Amino acid sequence: MQIRYKTLLQLLVVAVLLVVSSGCSTNESTREKTNNEVLKVSSSQQLQELTFESGVGRAIIVFEEGIADCIIYAKGLNPEEKYTISLIGDHGASSGVIFGPIENIKMRVGSLEEEVMFKPNSEGELFVSMRNPIRIFTAAKEELFFKIESENKKVIMKTSSFLVNK
């Protein structure tokens, strides 16, 4: 029964990503922006989509029972390069969370090399998820964002900033 639930949840996430990648936008009524354009989200929303400021792709957070499944889908990456994916808090004051190692992630498109380096497929696509405790999100005092960084520490993509209501 639990396996069936997880399979259905995975199918739901894939369906959401397909809708998102086809250009549909989320319902703005579920989002609240503060004066400095930081998106306020609530874990009770269960599903939150974030766009990357530059580049093509999405970050989706699925909240469930004290855990947040962080799903990153990126397009337009160089298939010859390797990248790190991080969740950064408080304007970088927090060391954040780097996606990896293999025990902590689920690779769907692309590959994991060197414990925390991701290599996109030949089309420049990367699709990966990692589960984190919600406390990582609610501990932030200012803003959070996901970033994709190249091997030479150049930020390639960064999501819009957000905070999770406590």
XYZ file of N, CA, C and O in Angstrom:
664
model
N 0.825 -1.192 0.000
C 0.000 0.000 0.000
C 0.865 1.250 0.000
O 0.601 2.181 -0.720
N 1.934 1.264 0.842
C 2.803 2.423 0.919
C 3.573 2.598 -0.387
O 3.805 3.723 -0.809
N 3.955 1.505 -1.044
C 4.653 1.588 -2.320
C 3.734 2.204 -3.359
O 4.146 3.040 -4.149
N 2.471 1.817 -3.358
C 1.501 2.366 -4.308
C 1.353 3.878 -4.094
O 1.299 4.638 -5.039
N 1.304 4.333 -2.822
C 1.198 5.757 -2.507
C 2.414 6.517 -3.043
O 2.276 7.569 -3.655
N 3.621 5.967 -2.838
C 4.831 6.625 -3.325
C 4.843 6.684 -4.841
O 5.239 7.679 -5.428
N 4.400 5.624 -5.492
C 4.336 5.615 -6.954
C 3.356 6.659 -7.453
O 3.642 7.390 -8.404
N 2.210 6.759 -6.810
C 1.227 7.778 -7.197
C 1.773 9.180 -6.972
O 1.570 10.072 -7.810
N 2.499 9.388 -5.874
C 3.095 10.690 -5.604
C 4.133 11.038 -6.669
O 4.170 12.167 -7.163
N 4.944 10.073 -7.057
C 5.938 10.304 -8.100
C 5.271 10.632 -9.426
O 5.710 11.527 -10.148
N 4.197 9.942 -9.757
C 3.470 10.234 -10.989
C 2.868 11.633 -10.951
O 2.873 12.351 -11.957
N 2.380 12.036 -9.788
C 1.836 13.382 -9.634
C 2.922 14.423 -9.861
O 2.701 15.413 -10.567
N 4.103 14.212 -9.304
C 5.208 15.156 -9.474
C 5.610 15.252 -10.938
O 5.810 16.341 -11.469
N 5.704 14.129 -11.615
C 6.057 14.134 -13.035
C 4.989 14.863 -13.850
O 5.297 15.663 -14.729
N 3.718 14.622 -13.524
C 2.634 15.316 -14.230
C 2.713 16.815 -14.014
O 2.539 17.601 -14.957
N 2.997 17.224 -12.794
C 3.133 18.659 -12.499
C 4.280 19.253 -13.305
O 4.161 20.330 -13.885
N 5.394 18.541 -13.362
C 6.537 19.048 -14.125
C 6.223 19.157 -15.609
O 6.667 20.094 -16.277
N 5.473 18.216 -16.143
C 5.087 18.291 -17.547
C 4.221 19.513 -17.810
O 4.404 20.221 -18.802
N 3.289 19.780 -16.923
C 2.437 20.969 -17.069
C 3.276 22.229 -16.962
O 3.141 23.156 -17.757
N 4.196 22.253 -15.996
C 5.050 23.420 -15.788
C 5.934 23.656 -17.005
O 6.079 24.774 -17.478
N 6.524 22.591 -17.532
C 7.431 22.764 -18.665
C 6.700 23.158 -19.941
O 7.298 23.691 -20.865
N 5.390 22.961 -19.985
C 4.634 23.372 -21.165
C 4.249 24.842 -21.119
O 3.587 25.332 -22.016
N 4.661 25.536 -20.061
C 4.458 26.979 -20.025
C 3.301 27.459 -19.182
O 3.015 28.643 -19.145
N 2.622 26.577 -18.495
C 1.528 27.012 -17.636
C 2.112 27.694 -16.413
O 3.152 27.306 -15.924
N 1.416 28.694 -15.913
C 1.882 29.375 -14.711
C 1.070 28.900 -13.518
O -0.014 28.372 -13.667
N 1.640 29.115 -12.329
C 0.928 28.722 -11.124
C -0.115 29.760 -10.786
O -0.087 30.881 -11.252
N -1.017 29.398 -9.913
C -2.065 30.291 -9.462
C -1.471 31.303 -8.502
O -1.003 30.943 -7.439
N -1.450 32.570 -8.849
C -0.835 33.599 -8.038
C -1.534 33.788 -6.703
O -0.963 34.358 -5.798
N -2.761 33.318 -6.548
C -3.455 33.499 -5.278
C -2.840 32.658 -4.164
O -3.082 32.917 -3.000
N -2.034 31.653 -4.494
C -1.397 30.841 -3.463
C -0.064 31.428 -3.039
O 0.591 30.882 -2.181
N 0.363 32.519 -3.608
C 1.636 33.138 -3.295
C 1.420 34.513 -2.704
O 0.524 35.226 -3.080
N 2.299 34.895 -1.810
C 2.250 36.226 -1.228
C 3.654 36.790 -1.271
O 4.585 36.211 -0.730
N 3.853 37.919 -1.946
C 5.169 38.531 -2.003
C 5.240 39.684 -1.021
O 4.297 40.434 -0.863
N 6.388 39.802 -0.370
C 6.596 40.912 0.539
C 7.142 42.087 -0.255
O 7.381 41.988 -1.456
N 7.385 43.213 0.419
C 7.868 44.418 -0.251
C 9.179 44.207 -0.988
O 9.416 44.813 -2.017
N 10.064 43.360 -0.472
C 11.341 43.146 -1.142
C 11.306 41.942 -2.078
O 12.338 41.365 -2.385
N 10.128 41.562 -2.522
C 9.934 40.513 -3.524
C 10.383 39.124 -3.070
O 10.817 38.325 -3.864
N 10.308 38.849 -1.795
C 10.581 37.502 -1.290
C 9.248 36.780 -1.208
O 8.323 37.236 -0.559
N 9.153 35.658 -1.860
C 7.929 34.875 -1.897
C 7.701 34.220 -0.542
O 8.594 33.596 0.015
N 6.515 34.386 0.029
C 6.162 33.741 1.291
C 5.372 32.482 0.957
O 4.366 32.550 0.259
N 5.845 31.345 1.447
C 5.142 30.095 1.201
C 4.824 29.435 2.539
O 5.414 29.761 3.563
N 3.911 28.512 2.509
C 3.509 27.800 3.710
C 3.597 26.309 3.453
O 3.219 25.841 2.381
N 4.098 25.566 4.436
C 4.198 24.118 4.259
C 2.813 23.484 4.143
O 2.679 22.379 3.645
N 1.777 24.196 4.572
C 0.428 23.652 4.429
C -0.041 23.677 2.977
O -1.016 23.037 2.629
N 0.661 24.426 2.115
C 0.307 24.452 0.690
C 0.613 23.119 0.017
O 0.085 22.842 -1.037
N 1.511 22.357 0.567
C 1.958 21.050 0.111
C 2.787 21.086 -1.163
O 3.700 20.309 -1.305
N 2.508 21.967 -2.101
C 3.264 22.015 -3.348
C 3.557 23.466 -3.685
O 2.652 24.287 -3.724
N 4.829 23.783 -3.905
C 5.217 25.143 -4.241
C 6.194 25.113 -5.403
O 7.182 24.396 -5.365
N 5.916 25.878 -6.424
C 6.778 25.967 -7.599
C 7.551 27.267 -7.561
O 7.009 28.327 -7.249
N 8.843 27.200 -7.875
C 9.708 28.373 -7.960
C 10.345 28.405 -9.335
O 10.734 27.363 -9.865
N 10.456 29.579 -9.902
C 11.105 29.709 -11.205
C 12.554 30.130 -11.021
O 12.918 30.730 -10.017
N 13.372 29.814 -11.996
C 14.751 30.289 -12.000
C 14.774 31.687 -12.603
O 14.076 31.967 -13.581
N 15.581 32.588 -12.003
C 15.654 33.974 -12.475
C 16.249 34.049 -13.871
O 15.855 34.887 -14.666
N 17.235 33.234 -14.157
C 17.800 33.171 -15.507
C 17.925 31.703 -15.873
O 18.183 30.864 -15.025
N 17.700 31.414 -17.118
C 17.737 30.023 -17.526
C 16.340 29.431 -17.557
O 15.361 30.069 -17.206
N 16.287 28.200 -17.966
C 15.005 27.525 -18.110
C 14.953 26.371 -17.123
O 15.873 25.572 -17.042
N 13.887 26.311 -16.375
C 13.715 25.222 -15.434
C 12.833 25.636 -14.288
O 12.343 26.766 -14.227
N 12.658 24.726 -13.348
C 11.793 24.960 -12.198
C 12.372 24.240 -10.984
O 13.049 23.223 -11.103
N 12.045 24.779 -9.830
C 12.282 24.088 -8.565
C 10.903 23.896 -7.954
O 10.094 24.822 -7.930
N 10.637 22.704 -7.490
C 9.346 22.411 -6.885
C 9.615 21.822 -5.509
O 10.485 20.965 -5.343
N 8.884 22.326 -4.525
C 8.988 21.802 -3.167
C 7.662 21.137 -2.834
O 6.611 21.759 -2.949
N 7.736 19.877 -2.445
C 6.548 19.134 -2.036
C 6.688 18.883 -0.535
O 7.614 18.208 -0.096
N 5.786 19.486 0.257
C 5.809 19.336 1.712
C 4.928 18.156 2.105
O 3.784 18.069 1.672
N 5.475 17.264 2.947
C 4.687 16.140 3.443
C 5.266 15.628 4.761
O 6.448 15.321 4.836
N 4.458 15.616 5.800
C 4.791 15.014 7.093
C 6.202 15.331 7.595
O 6.992 14.437 7.859
N 6.547 16.602 7.723
C 7.838 17.003 8.273
C 8.997 16.946 7.306
O 10.134 17.235 7.670
N 8.731 16.572 6.074
C 9.770 16.455 5.051
C 9.397 17.337 3.861
O 8.234 17.497 3.531
N 10.418 17.894 3.212
C 10.218 18.652 1.979
C 11.022 17.973 0.875
O 12.237 17.814 0.995
N 10.348 17.542 -0.155
C 11.009 16.946 -1.309
C 11.333 18.085 -2.266
O 10.436 18.756 -2.773
N 12.617 18.346 -2.481
C 13.076 19.447 -3.330
C 13.415 18.880 -4.704
O 14.350 18.097 -4.855
N 12.659 19.297 -5.704
C 12.798 18.771 -7.057
C 13.332 19.884 -7.953
O 12.764 20.971 -8.001
N 14.420 19.606 -8.648
C 15.036 20.584 -9.536
C 14.989 20.043 -10.959
O 15.428 18.925 -11.222
N 14.433 20.865 -11.849
C 14.425 20.536 -13.275
C 15.054 21.722 -14.007
O 14.562 22.838 -13.915
N 16.170 21.484 -14.679
C 16.869 22.551 -15.390
C 17.138 22.132 -16.825
O 17.438 20.968 -17.099
N 17.012 23.094 -17.735
C 17.307 22.885 -19.155
C 18.344 23.916 -19.574
O 18.537 24.920 -18.905
N 19.004 23.667 -20.688
C 19.942 24.636 -21.235
C 21.313 24.611 -20.585
O 22.098 25.543 -20.776
N 21.626 23.562 -19.841
C 22.947 23.441 -19.238
C 23.922 22.859 -20.252
O 23.522 22.182 -21.205
N 25.189 23.100 -20.049
C 26.225 22.548 -20.930
C 26.413 21.067 -20.590
O 26.802 20.742 -19.465
N 26.157 20.171 -21.541
C 26.272 18.731 -21.247
C 27.697 18.291 -20.922
O 27.905 17.213 -20.391
N 28.687 19.129 -21.226
C 30.087 18.786 -20.959
C 30.549 19.246 -19.586
O 31.641 18.896 -19.158
N 29.738 20.049 -18.886
C 30.122 20.572 -17.570
C 29.437 19.812 -16.451
O 28.437 19.141 -16.661
N 29.978 19.982 -15.245
C 29.377 19.435 -14.035
C 28.909 20.600 -13.170
O 29.498 21.680 -13.196
N 27.867 20.349 -12.374
C 27.246 21.405 -11.580
C 26.934 20.905 -10.170
O 26.733 19.717 -9.959
N 26.869 21.844 -9.232
C 26.348 21.548 -7.902
C 24.988 22.222 -7.782
O 24.727 23.239 -8.421
N 24.131 21.635 -6.970
C 22.815 22.209 -6.674
C 22.770 22.437 -5.171
O 23.094 21.529 -4.401
N 22.373 23.640 -4.764
C 22.350 23.984 -3.342
C 21.076 24.708 -2.968
O 20.490 25.416 -3.789
N 20.683 24.544 -1.721
C 19.638 25.347 -1.097
C 20.370 26.292 -0.155
O 21.036 25.850 0.775
N 20.295 27.582 -0.418
C 21.040 28.592 0.319
C 20.077 29.400 1.175
O 18.983 29.745 0.723
N 20.488 29.739 2.401
C 19.640 30.505 3.297
C 20.281 31.786 3.774
O 21.509 31.921 3.775
N 19.446 32.736 4.160
C 19.860 34.002 4.769
C 20.938 34.735 3.964
O 21.999 35.077 4.483
N 20.652 34.977 2.700
C 21.556 35.719 1.796
C 22.944 35.092 1.726
O 23.940 35.792 1.569
N 23.043 33.809 1.899
C 24.328 33.131 1.854
C 25.019 33.050 3.204
O 26.084 32.445 3.318
N 24.464 33.665 4.258
C 25.063 33.595 5.598
C 25.042 32.166 6.124
O 25.909 31.758 6.881
N 24.041 31.407 5.708
C 23.953 29.995 6.065
C 24.725 29.203 5.015
O 24.671 29.523 3.828
N 25.455 28.194 5.450
C 26.223 27.386 4.496
C 25.314 26.633 3.542
O 25.730 26.207 2.477
N 24.066 26.474 3.925
C 23.099 25.842 3.043
C 23.231 24.331 3.003
O 23.950 23.724 3.784
N 22.535 23.747 2.042
C 22.510 22.301 1.862
C 22.875 22.016 0.411
O 22.238 22.522 -0.501
N 23.905 21.210 0.211
C 24.303 20.805 -1.136
C 23.643 19.467 -1.429
O 23.658 18.560 -0.596
N 23.061 19.330 -2.612
C 22.429 18.072 -3.014
C 23.501 16.995 -3.147
O 24.521 17.192 -3.778
N 23.233 15.822 -2.582
C 24.118 14.682 -2.653
C 24.302 14.129 -1.259
O 23.758 14.669 -0.302
N 25.014 13.069 -1.087
C 25.489 12.093 -2.063
C 24.352 11.225 -2.588
O 23.195 11.465 -2.272
N 24.685 10.211 -3.319
C 23.710 9.381 -4.025
C 22.650 8.803 -3.087
O 21.500 8.645 -3.488
N 22.994 8.528 -1.839
C 22.030 7.960 -0.894
C 20.899 8.932 -0.582
O 19.832 8.529 -0.148
N 21.139 10.226 -0.772
C 20.164 11.247 -0.401
C 19.351 11.794 -1.573
O 18.473 12.614 -1.359
N 19.672 11.387 -2.764
C 19.000 11.974 -3.925
C 18.323 10.916 -4.781
O 18.586 9.726 -4.647
N 17.479 11.404 -5.671
C 16.858 10.551 -6.676
C 17.146 11.191 -8.033
O 16.691 12.298 -8.314
N 17.926 10.513 -8.838
C 18.273 11.007 -10.180
C 17.207 10.538 -11.153
O 16.828 9.367 -11.149
N 16.723 11.464 -11.941
C 15.752 11.107 -12.968
C 16.328 11.349 -14.355
O 16.143 10.540 -15.250
N 17.016 12.482 -14.527
C 17.671 12.794 -15.804
C 19.037 13.366 -15.478
O 19.161 14.238 -14.622
N 20.061 12.897 -16.159
C 21.433 13.307 -15.886
C 22.102 12.261 -15.008
O 21.576 11.172 -14.799
N 23.284 12.615 -14.491
C 24.016 11.668 -13.644
C 24.710 12.410 -12.508
O 24.920 13.611 -12.568
N 25.049 11.648 -11.478
C 25.773 12.183 -10.332
C 27.203 11.676 -10.414
O 27.441 10.487 -10.592
N 28.147 12.601 -10.275
C 29.562 12.246 -10.286
C 30.229 12.919 -9.097
O 29.865 14.025 -8.716
N 31.208 12.264 -8.511
C 31.986 12.837 -7.403
C 31.108 13.247 -6.218
O 31.305 14.316 -5.645
N 30.145 12.457 -5.849
C 29.289 12.637 -4.677
C 28.309 13.810 -4.742
O 27.202 13.705 -4.293
N 28.722 14.984 -5.253
C 27.830 16.153 -5.260
C 27.851 16.916 -6.586
O 27.302 18.005 -6.680
N 28.465 16.371 -7.618
C 28.529 17.031 -8.924
C 27.553 16.356 -9.884
O 27.578 15.132 -10.035
N 26.706 17.157 -10.510
C 25.696 16.640 -11.421
C 26.084 16.965 -12.854
O 26.516 18.074 -13.148
N 25.895 15.994 -13.722
C 26.167 16.188 -15.138
C 24.849 16.007 -15.891
O 24.190 14.971 -15.758
N 24.441 17.024 -16.664
C 23.188 16.903 -17.411
C 23.304 15.872 -18.533
O 24.401 15.449 -18.888
N 22.158 15.497 -19.089
C 22.174 14.568 -20.214
C 22.690 15.297 -21.463
O 23.031 16.486 -21.409
N 22.731 14.616 -22.578
C 23.280 15.198 -23.811
C 22.457 16.375 -24.327
O 22.937 17.161 -25.138
N 21.223 16.522 -23.841
C 20.361 17.644 -24.231
C 20.495 18.832 -23.271
O 19.783 19.824 -23.406
N 21.353 18.718 -22.258
C 21.540 19.795 -21.287
C 20.469 19.850 -20.219
O 20.267 20.879 -19.577
N 19.794 18.719 -19.975
C 18.720 18.662 -18.983
C 19.190 17.927 -17.733
O 19.948 16.965 -17.817
N 18.693 18.395 -16.601
C 18.992 17.792 -15.319
C 17.696 17.743 -14.520
O 16.966 18.732 -14.452
N 17.384 16.596 -13.951
C 16.156 16.422 -13.178
C 16.512 15.564 -11.969
O 16.838 14.388 -12.096
N 16.503 16.170 -10.785
C 16.960 15.504 -9.574
C 16.114 15.963 -8.395
O 15.574 17.062 -8.398
N 15.985 15.114 -7.382
C 15.275 15.523 -6.174
C 16.032 15.043 -4.942
O 16.784 14.072 -4.995
N 15.817 15.784 -3.851
C 16.419 15.426 -2.576
C 15.445 15.803 -1.467
O 14.874 16.885 -1.487
N 15.257 14.901 -0.525
C 14.339 15.150 0.596
C 15.123 15.789 1.735
O 16.236 15.377 2.032
N 14.531 16.815 2.358
C 15.138 17.533 3.475
C 14.102 17.714 4.576
O 12.918 17.878 4.281
N 14.539 17.779 5.826
C 13.591 18.093 6.900
C 13.059 19.521 6.734
O 13.799 20.417 6.321
N 11.808 19.734 7.053
C 11.212 21.068 6.918
C 11.935 22.076 7.806
O 12.015 23.254 7.468
N 12.557 21.627 8.904
C 13.255 22.562 9.796
C 14.348 23.344 9.067
O 14.671 24.462 9.459
N 14.916 22.784 8.021
C 15.921 23.511 7.238
C 15.294 24.752 6.609
O 15.909 25.803 6.530
N 14.040 24.647 6.215
C 13.339 25.765 5.589
C 12.857 26.779 6.627
O 12.948 27.978 6.420
N 12.315 26.287 7.724
C 11.727 27.192 8.714
C 12.784 27.865 9.585
O 12.486 28.837 10.276
N 14.031 27.395 9.582
C 15.097 28.006 10.376
C 15.624 29.296 9.739
O 16.250 30.105 10.403
N 15.385 29.502 8.463
C 15.892 30.698 7.780
C 15.212 31.945 8.324
O 14.009 31.977 8.520
N 16.012 32.977 8.558
C 15.475 34.236 9.079
C 15.167 35.222 7.958
O 14.315 36.081 8.108
N 15.886 35.139 6.869
C 15.673 36.087 5.783
C 15.113 35.382 4.555
O 13.945 35.119 4.471
N 15.955 34.998 3.629
C 15.443 34.387 2.405
C 16.169 33.092 2.102
O 17.275 32.852 2.573
N 15.527 32.269 1.319
C 16.089 31.020 0.819
C 16.054 31.065 -0.698
O 15.212 31.752 -1.288
N 16.933 30.328 -1.332
C 16.868 30.152 -2.774
C 17.682 28.920 -3.160
O 18.576 28.504 -2.428
N 17.323 28.324 -4.281
C 18.095 27.226 -4.846
C 19.036 27.825 -5.886
O 18.673 28.774 -6.576
N 20.229 27.251 -5.995
C 21.134 27.713 -7.051
C 21.836 26.520 -7.684
O 22.067 25.498 -7.041
N 22.136 26.688 -8.956
C 22.928 25.721 -9.713
C 24.217 26.440 -10.066
O 24.190 27.524 -10.650
N 25.332 25.823 -9.687
C 26.634 26.459 -9.839
C 27.548 25.531 -10.636
O 27.533 24.318 -10.444
N 28.363 26.105 -11.530
C 29.296 25.311 -12.325
C 30.490 24.892 -11.480
O 30.672 25.367 -10.358
N 31.333 24.027 -12.038
C 32.525 23.548 -11.337
C 33.432 24.698 -10.903
O 34.065 24.632 -9.869
N 33.486 25.745 -11.721
C 34.359 26.880 -11.394
C 33.652 27.928 -10.535
O 34.048 29.081 -10.503
N 32.590 27.512 -9.831
C 31.853 28.323 -8.846
C 31.078 29.493 -9.451
O 30.732 30.432 -8.765
N 30.766 29.424 -10.729
C 29.943 30.452 -11.366
C 28.467 30.068 -11.202
O 28.073 28.948 -11.546
N 27.655 30.992 -10.677
C 26.229 30.725 -10.518
C 25.585 30.740 -11.900
O 25.616 31.745 -12.606
N 25.016 29.615 -12.289
C 24.389 29.464 -13.605
C 22.910 29.816 -13.527
O 22.380 30.509 -14.377
N 22.241 29.322 -12.501
C 20.810 29.575 -12.306
C 20.537 29.750 -10.820
O 21.168 29.105 -9.984
N 19.565 30.605 -10.509
C 19.156 30.852 -9.131
C 17.642 31.052 -9.155
O 17.114 31.709 -10.035
N 16.950 30.465 -8.180
C 15.488 30.648 -8.126
C 15.163 31.992 -7.497
O 16.008 32.624 -6.867
N 13.924 32.376 -7.641
C 13.443 33.545 -6.920
C 13.544 33.242 -5.421
O 13.492 32.096 -4.993
N 13.715 34.280 -4.624
C 13.863 34.121 -3.172
C 12.518 33.786 -2.532
O 11.476 34.225 -2.991
N 12.574 33.003 -1.443
C 11.354 32.629 -0.750
C 11.632 32.412 0.729
O 12.770 32.243 1.150
N 10.590 32.435 1.515
C 10.600 32.096 2.944
C 9.448 31.150 3.213
O 8.379 31.299 2.617
N 9.644 30.215 4.119
C 8.569 29.309 4.500
C 8.030 29.790 5.843
O 8.779 29.980 6.801
N 6.714 30.028 5.903
C 6.084 30.457 7.152
C 6.240 29.385 8.202
O 6.104 28.198 7.920
N 6.491 29.827 9.410
C 6.701 28.886 10.530
C 5.382 28.456 11.113
O 4.394 29.051 11.017
